[in-house]
PDB file of C-alpha atoms in Angstrom:
ATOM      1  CA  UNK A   1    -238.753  98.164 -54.367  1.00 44.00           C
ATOM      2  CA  UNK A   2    -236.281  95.704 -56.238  1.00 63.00           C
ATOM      3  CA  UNK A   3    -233.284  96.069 -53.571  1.00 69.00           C
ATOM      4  CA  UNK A   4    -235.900  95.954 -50.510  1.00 83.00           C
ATOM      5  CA  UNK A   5    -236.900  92.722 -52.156  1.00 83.00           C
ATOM      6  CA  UNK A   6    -233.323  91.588 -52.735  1.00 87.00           C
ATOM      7  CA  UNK A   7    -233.135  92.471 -48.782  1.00 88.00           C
ATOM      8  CA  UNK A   8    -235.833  90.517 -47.614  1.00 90.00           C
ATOM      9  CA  UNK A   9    -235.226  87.933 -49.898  1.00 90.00           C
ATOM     10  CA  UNK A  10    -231.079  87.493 -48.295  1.00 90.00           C
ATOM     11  CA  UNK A  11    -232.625  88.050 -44.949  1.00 91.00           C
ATOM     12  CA  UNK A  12    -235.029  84.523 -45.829  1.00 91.00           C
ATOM     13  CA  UNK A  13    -238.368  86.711 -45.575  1.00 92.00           C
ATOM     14  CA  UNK A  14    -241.045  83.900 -47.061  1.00 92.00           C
ATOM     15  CA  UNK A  15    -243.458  86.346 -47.921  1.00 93.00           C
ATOM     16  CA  UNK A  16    -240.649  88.295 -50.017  1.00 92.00           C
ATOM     17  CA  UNK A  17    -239.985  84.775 -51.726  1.00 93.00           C
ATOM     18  CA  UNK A  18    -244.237  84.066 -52.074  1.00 93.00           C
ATOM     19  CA  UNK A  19    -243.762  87.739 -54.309  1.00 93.00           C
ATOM     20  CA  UNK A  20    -241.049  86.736 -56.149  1.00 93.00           C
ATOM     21  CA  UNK A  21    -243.037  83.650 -57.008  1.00 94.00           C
ATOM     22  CA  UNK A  22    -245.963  85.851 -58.038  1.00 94.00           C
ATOM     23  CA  UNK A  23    -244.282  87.963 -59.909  1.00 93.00           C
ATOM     24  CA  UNK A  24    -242.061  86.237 -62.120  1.00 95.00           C
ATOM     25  CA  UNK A  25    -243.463  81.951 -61.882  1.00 94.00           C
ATOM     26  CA  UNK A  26    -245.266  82.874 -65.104  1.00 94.00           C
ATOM     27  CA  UNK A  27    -241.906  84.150 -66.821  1.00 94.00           C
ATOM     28  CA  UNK A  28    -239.506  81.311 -65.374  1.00 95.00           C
ATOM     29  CA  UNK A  29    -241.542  78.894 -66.990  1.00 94.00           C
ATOM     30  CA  UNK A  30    -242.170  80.425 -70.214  1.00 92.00           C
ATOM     31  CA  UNK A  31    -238.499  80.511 -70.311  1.00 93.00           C
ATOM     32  CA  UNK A  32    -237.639  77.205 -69.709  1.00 91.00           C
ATOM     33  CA  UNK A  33    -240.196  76.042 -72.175  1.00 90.00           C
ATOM     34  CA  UNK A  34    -238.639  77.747 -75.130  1.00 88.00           C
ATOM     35  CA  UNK A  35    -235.114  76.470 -74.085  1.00 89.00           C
ATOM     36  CA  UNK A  36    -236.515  72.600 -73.682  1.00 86.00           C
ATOM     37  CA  UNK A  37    -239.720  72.704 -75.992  1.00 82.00           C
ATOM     38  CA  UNK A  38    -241.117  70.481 -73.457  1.00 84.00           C
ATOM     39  CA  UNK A  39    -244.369  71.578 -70.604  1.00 86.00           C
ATOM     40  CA  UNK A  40    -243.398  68.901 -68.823  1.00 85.00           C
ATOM     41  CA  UNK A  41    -239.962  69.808 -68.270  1.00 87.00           C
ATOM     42  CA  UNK A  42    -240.372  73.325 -68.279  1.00 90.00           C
ATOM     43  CA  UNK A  43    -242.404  72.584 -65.129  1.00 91.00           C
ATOM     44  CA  UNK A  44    -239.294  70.749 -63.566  1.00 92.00           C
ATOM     45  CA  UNK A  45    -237.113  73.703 -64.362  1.00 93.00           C
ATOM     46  CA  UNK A  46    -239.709  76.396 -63.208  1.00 94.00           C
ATOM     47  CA  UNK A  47    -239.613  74.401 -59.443  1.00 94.00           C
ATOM     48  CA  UNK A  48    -236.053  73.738 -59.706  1.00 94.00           C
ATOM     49  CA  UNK A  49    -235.484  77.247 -60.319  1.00 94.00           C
ATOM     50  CA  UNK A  50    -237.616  78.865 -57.302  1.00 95.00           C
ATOM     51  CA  UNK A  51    -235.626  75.874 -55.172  1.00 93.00           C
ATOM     52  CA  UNK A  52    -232.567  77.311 -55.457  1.00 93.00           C
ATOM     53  CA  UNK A  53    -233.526  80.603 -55.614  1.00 93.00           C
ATOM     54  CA  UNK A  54    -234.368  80.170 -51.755  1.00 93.00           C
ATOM     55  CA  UNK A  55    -231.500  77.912 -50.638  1.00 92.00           C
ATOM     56  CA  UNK A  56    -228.685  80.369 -52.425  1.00 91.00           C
ATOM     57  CA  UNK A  57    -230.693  83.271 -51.834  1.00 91.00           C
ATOM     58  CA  UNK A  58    -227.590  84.750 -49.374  1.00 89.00           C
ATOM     59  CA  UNK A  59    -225.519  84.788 -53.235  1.00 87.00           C
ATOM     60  CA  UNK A  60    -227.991  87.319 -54.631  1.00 88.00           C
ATOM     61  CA  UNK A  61    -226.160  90.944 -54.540  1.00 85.00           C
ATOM     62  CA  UNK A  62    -228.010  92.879 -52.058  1.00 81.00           C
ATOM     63  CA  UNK A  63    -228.090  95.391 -55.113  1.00 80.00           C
ATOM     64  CA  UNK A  64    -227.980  94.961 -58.792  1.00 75.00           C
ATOM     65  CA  UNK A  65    -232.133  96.038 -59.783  1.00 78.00           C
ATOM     66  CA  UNK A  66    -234.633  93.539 -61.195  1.00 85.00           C
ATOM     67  CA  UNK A  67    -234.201  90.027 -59.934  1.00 89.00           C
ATOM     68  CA  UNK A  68    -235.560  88.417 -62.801  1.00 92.00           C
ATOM     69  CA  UNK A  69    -232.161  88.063 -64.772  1.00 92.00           C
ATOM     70  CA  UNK A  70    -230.241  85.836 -61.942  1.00 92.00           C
ATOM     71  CA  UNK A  71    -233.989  83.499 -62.213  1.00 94.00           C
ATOM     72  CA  UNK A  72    -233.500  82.985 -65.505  1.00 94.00           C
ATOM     73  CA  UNK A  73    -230.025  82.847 -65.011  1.00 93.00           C
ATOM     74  CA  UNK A  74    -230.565  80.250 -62.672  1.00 94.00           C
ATOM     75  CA  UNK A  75    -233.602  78.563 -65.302  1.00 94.00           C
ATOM     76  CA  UNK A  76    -230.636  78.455 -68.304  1.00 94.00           C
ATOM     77  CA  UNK A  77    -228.851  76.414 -66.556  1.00 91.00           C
ATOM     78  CA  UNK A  78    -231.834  74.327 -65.425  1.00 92.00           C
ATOM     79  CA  UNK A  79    -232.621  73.912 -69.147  1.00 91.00           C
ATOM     80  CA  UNK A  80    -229.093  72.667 -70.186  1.00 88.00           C
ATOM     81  CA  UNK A  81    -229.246  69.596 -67.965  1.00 84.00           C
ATOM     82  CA  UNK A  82    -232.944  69.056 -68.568  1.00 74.00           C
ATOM     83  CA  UNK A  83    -231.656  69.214 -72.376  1.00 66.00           C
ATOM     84  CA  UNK A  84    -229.022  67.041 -71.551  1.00 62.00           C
ATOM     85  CA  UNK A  85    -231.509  64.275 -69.809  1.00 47.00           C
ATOM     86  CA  UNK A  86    -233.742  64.572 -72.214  1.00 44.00           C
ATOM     87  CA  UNK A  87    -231.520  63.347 -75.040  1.00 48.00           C
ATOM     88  CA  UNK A  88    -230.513  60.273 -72.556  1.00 45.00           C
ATOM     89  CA  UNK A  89    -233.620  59.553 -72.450  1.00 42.00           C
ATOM     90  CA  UNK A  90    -234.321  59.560 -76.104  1.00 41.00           C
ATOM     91  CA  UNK A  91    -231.709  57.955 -76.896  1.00 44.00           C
ATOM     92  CA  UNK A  92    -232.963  55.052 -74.096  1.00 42.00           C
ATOM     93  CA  UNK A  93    -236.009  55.365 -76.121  1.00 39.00           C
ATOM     94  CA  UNK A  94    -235.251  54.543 -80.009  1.00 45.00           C
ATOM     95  CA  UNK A  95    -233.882  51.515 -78.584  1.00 48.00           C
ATOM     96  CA  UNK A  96    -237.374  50.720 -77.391  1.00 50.00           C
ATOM     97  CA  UNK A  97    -240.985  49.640 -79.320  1.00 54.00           C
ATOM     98  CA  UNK A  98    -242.576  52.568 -81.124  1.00 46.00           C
ATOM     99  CA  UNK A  99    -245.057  53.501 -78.873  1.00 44.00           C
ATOM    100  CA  UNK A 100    -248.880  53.986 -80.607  1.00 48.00           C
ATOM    101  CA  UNK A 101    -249.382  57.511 -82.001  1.00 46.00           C
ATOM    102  CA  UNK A 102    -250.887  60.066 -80.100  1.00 41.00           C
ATOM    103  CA  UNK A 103    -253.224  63.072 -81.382  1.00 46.00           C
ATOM    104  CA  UNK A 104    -251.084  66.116 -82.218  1.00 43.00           C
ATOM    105  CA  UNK A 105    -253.108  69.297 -80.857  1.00 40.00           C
ATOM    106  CA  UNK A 106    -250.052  71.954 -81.520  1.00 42.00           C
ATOM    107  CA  UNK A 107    -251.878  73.263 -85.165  1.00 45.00           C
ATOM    108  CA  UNK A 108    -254.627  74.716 -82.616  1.00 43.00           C
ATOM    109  CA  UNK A 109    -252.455  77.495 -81.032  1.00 40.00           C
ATOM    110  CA  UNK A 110    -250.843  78.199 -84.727  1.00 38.00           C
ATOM    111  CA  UNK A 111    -253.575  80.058 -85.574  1.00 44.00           C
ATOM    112  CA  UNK A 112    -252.818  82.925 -82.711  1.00 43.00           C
ATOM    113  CA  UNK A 113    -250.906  84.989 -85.265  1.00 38.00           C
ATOM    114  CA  UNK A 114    -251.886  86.162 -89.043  1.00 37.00           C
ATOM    115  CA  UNK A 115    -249.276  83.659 -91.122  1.00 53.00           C
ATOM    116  CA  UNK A 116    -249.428  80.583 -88.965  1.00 65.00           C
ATOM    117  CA  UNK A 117    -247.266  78.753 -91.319  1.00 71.00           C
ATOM    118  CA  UNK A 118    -244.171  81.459 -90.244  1.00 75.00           C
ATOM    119  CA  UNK A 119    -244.840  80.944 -86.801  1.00 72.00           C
ATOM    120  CA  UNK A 120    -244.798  77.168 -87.720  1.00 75.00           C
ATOM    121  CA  UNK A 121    -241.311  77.294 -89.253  1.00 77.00           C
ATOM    122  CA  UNK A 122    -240.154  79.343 -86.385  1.00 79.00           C
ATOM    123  CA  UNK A 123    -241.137  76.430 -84.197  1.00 77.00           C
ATOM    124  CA  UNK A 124    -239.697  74.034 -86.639  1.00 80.00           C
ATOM    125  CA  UNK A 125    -236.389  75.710 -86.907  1.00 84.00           C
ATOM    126  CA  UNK A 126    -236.073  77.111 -83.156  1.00 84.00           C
ATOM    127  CA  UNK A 127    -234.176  74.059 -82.330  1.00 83.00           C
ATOM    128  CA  UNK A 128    -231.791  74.157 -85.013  1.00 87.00           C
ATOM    129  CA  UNK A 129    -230.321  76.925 -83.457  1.00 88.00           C
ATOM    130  CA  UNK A 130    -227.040  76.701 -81.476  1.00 90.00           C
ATOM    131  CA  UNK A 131    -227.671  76.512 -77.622  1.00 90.00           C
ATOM    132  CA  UNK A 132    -226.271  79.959 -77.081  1.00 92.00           C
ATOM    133  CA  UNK A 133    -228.531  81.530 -80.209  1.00 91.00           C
ATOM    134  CA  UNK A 134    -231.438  80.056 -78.459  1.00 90.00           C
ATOM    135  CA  UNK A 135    -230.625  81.009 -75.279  1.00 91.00           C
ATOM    136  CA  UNK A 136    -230.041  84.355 -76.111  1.00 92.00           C
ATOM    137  CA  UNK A 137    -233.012  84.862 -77.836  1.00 90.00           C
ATOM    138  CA  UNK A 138    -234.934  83.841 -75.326  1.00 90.00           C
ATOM    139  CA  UNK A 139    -233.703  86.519 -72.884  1.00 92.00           C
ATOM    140  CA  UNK A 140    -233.645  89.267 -74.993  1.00 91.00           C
ATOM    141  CA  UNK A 141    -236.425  88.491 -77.126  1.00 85.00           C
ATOM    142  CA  UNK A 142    -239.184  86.545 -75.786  1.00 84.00           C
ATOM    143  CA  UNK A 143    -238.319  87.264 -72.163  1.00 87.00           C
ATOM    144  CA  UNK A 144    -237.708  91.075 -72.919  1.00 87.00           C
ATOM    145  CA  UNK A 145    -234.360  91.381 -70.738  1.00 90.00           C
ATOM    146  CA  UNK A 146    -232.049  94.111 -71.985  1.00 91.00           C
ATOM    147  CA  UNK A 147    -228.468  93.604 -73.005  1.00 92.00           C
ATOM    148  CA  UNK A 148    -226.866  94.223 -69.642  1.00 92.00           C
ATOM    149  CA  UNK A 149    -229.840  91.666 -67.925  1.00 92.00           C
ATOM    150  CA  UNK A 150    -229.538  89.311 -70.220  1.00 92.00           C
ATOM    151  CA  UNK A 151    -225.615  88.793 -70.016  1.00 93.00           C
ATOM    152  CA  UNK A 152    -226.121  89.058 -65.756  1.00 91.00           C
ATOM    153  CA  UNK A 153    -228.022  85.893 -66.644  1.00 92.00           C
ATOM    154  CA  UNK A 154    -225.642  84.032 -69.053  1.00 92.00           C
ATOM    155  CA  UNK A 155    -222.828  85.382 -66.694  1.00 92.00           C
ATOM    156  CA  UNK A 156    -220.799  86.744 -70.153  1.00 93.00           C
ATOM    157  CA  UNK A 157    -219.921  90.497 -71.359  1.00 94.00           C
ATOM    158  CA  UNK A 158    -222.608  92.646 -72.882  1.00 93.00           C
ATOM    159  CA  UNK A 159    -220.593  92.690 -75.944  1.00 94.00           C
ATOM    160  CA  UNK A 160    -221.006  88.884 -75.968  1.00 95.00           C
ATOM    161  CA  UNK A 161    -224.744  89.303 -75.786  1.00 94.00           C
ATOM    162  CA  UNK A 162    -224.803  91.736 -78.529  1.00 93.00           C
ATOM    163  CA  UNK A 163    -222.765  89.473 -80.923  1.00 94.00           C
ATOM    164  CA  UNK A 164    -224.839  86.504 -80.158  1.00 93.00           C
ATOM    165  CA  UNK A 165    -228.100  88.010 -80.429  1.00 92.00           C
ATOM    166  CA  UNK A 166    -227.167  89.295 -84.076  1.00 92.00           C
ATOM    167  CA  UNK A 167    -225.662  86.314 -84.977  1.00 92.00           C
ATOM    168  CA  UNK A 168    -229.110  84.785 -83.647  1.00 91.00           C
ATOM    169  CA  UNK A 169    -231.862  86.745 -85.439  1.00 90.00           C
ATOM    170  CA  UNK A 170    -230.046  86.657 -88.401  1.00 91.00           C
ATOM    171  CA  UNK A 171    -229.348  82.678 -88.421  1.00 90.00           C
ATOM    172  CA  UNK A 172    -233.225  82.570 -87.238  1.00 89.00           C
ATOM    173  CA  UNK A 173    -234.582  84.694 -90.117  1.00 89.00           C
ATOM    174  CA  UNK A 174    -232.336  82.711 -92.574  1.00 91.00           C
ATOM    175  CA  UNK A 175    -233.437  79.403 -91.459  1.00 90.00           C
ATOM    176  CA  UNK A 176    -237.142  80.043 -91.967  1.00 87.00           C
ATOM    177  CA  UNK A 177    -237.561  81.488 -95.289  1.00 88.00           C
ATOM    178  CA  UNK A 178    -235.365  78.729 -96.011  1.00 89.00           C
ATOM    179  CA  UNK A 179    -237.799  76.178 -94.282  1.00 86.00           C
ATOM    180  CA  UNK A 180    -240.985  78.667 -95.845  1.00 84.00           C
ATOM    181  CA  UNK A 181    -239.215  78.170 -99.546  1.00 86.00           C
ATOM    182  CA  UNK A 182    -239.647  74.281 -98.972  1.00 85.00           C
ATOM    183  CA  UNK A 183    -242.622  74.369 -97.738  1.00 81.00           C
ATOM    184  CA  UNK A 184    -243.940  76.344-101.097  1.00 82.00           C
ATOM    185  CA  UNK A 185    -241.937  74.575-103.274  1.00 85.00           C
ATOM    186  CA  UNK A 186    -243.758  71.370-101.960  1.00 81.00           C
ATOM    187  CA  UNK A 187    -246.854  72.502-102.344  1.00 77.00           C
ATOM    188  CA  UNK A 188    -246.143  73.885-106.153  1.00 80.00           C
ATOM    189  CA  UNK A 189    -244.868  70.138-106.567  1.00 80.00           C
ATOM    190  CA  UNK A 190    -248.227  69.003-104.999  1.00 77.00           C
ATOM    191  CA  UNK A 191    -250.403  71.040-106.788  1.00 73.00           C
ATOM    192  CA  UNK A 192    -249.056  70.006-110.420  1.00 73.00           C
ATOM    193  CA  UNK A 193    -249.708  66.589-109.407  1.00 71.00           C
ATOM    194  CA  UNK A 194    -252.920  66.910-108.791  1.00 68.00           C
ATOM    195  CA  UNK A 195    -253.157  69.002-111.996  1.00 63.00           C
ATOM    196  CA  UNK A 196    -253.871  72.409-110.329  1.00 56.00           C
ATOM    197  CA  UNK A 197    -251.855  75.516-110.409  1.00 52.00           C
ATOM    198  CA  UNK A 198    -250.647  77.521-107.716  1.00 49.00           C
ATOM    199  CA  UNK A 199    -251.560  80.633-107.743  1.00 50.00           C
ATOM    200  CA  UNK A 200    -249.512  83.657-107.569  1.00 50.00           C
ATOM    201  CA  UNK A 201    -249.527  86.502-104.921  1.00 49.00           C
ATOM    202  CA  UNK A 202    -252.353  89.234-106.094  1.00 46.00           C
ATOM    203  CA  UNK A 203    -251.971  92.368-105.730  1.00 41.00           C
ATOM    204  CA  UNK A 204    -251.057  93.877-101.902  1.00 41.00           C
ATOM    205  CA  UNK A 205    -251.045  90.042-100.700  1.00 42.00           C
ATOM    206  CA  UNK A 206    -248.530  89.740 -98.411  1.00 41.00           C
ATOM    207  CA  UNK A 207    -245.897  87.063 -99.055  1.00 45.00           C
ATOM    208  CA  UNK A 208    -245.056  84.687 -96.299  1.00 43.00           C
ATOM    209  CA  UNK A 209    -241.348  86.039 -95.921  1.00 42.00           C
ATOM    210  CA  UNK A 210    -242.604  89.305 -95.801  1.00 42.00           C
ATOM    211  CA  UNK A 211    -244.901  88.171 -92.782  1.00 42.00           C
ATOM    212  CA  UNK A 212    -242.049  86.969 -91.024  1.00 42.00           C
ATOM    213  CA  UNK A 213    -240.408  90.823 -91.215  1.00 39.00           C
ATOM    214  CA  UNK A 214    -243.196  91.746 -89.794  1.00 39.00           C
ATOM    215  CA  UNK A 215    -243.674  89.865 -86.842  1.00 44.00           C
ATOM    216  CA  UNK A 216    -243.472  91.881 -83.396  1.00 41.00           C
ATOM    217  CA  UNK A 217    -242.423  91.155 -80.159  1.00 41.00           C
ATOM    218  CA  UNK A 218    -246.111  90.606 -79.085  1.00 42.00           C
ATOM    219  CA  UNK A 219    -246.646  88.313 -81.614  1.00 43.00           C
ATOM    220  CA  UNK A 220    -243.388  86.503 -80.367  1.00 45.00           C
ATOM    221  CA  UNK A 221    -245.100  85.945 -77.031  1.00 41.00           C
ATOM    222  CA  UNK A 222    -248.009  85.754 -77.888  1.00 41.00           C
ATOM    223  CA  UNK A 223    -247.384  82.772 -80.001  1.00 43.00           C
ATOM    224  CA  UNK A 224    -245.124  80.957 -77.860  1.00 42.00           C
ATOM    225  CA  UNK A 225    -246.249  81.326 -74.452  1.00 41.00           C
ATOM    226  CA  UNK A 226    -249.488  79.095 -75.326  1.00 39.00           C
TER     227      UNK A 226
END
């Protein structure tokens, strides 16, 4: 089914591209919003993406399986200029008036997993990540793409891909118990000065670093795709 796709697709059948929409929209832009953090611009990517899908369609390998690793191929790179805009833009901006503060509605999908303060300091620390951590780990982790996918996408060995996702999770896991440390410590600090203890862990209460351990791939998802 994947090559007669890939041979519709080179042959500029638009009902083969209306599937490929269908099928994989949803994960293009999921994509793009965990490399730019942004709906907005994840939007841009997502129709950037599907643009050039059908004007270079004739460089897709008439074989090769899925199709979703040169999309999201095609979204990284997408992403890295949007990233790239975006801090122009920013950087436009702190020149400019503070604007007045808006409501902050993120807390509301927090509470999709168990701990929502781990999947908080995941969000927090995401972006301290080095561009090819976090683009890595949103192939192979949140977009599900196997080793051999994944570096088709990044266009780099699968012993690159390996390396980086290690060097990833491991950076990722580091960086929130650090951030899930502070965030205890503070409220230790807090609670003494309002003259109130904190209490300790009872007995089979499950401490927020061990929370993070336990986090699935489903909860991944789950947690950032809203």
């Amino acid at each position: 089914m994947s090559e007669d796709l890939r041979a519709r697709l080179r042959a500029g059948d638009r009902d083969a591209f209306a599937e490929l929409y269908e099928q994989h929209a949803r994960a293009v832009h999921l994509h793009a919003h965990r490399l730019t953090g942004d709906w907005s611009a994840a939007e841009e990517v997502m129709a950037d993406t599907f643009l050039d899908a059908w004007r270079h369609r004739a460089r897709l390998e008439p074989e090769g399986g899925a199709v979703l690793p040169w999309l999201l191929g095609m979204a990284t790179n997408k992403a890295r200029n949007a990233r790239r805009g975006t801090g122009r833009r920013l950087a436009f901006l702190s020149r400019r008036p503070a604007p007045e503060p808006v409501p902050d509605f993120a807390e509301e999908t927090a509470g999709r997993l168990d701990d929502a303060r781990t999947l908080d300091a995941v969000r927090e620390v995401y972006g301290r990540l080095r561009r090819a951590e976090r683009e890595v780990l949103a192939l192979c982790v949140w977009s599900g793409l196997d080793y051999a996918e994944a570096a088709q996408a990044l266009g780099v060995p699968v012993g690159t891909v390996r390396s980086r996702l290690s060097r990833a999770r491991a950076r990722l896991r580091r960086l929130v118990e650090e951030r899930l440390v502070e965030e205890r410590l503070a409220d230790e600090s807090e609670g003494r000065a309002e003259g109130r203890g904190e209490p300790s862990p009872g007995r089979g209460e499950v401490r927020r670093g061990d929370a993070f351990a336990a986090l699935t791939l489903t909860d991944f998802q789950e947690g950032t795709s809203r």
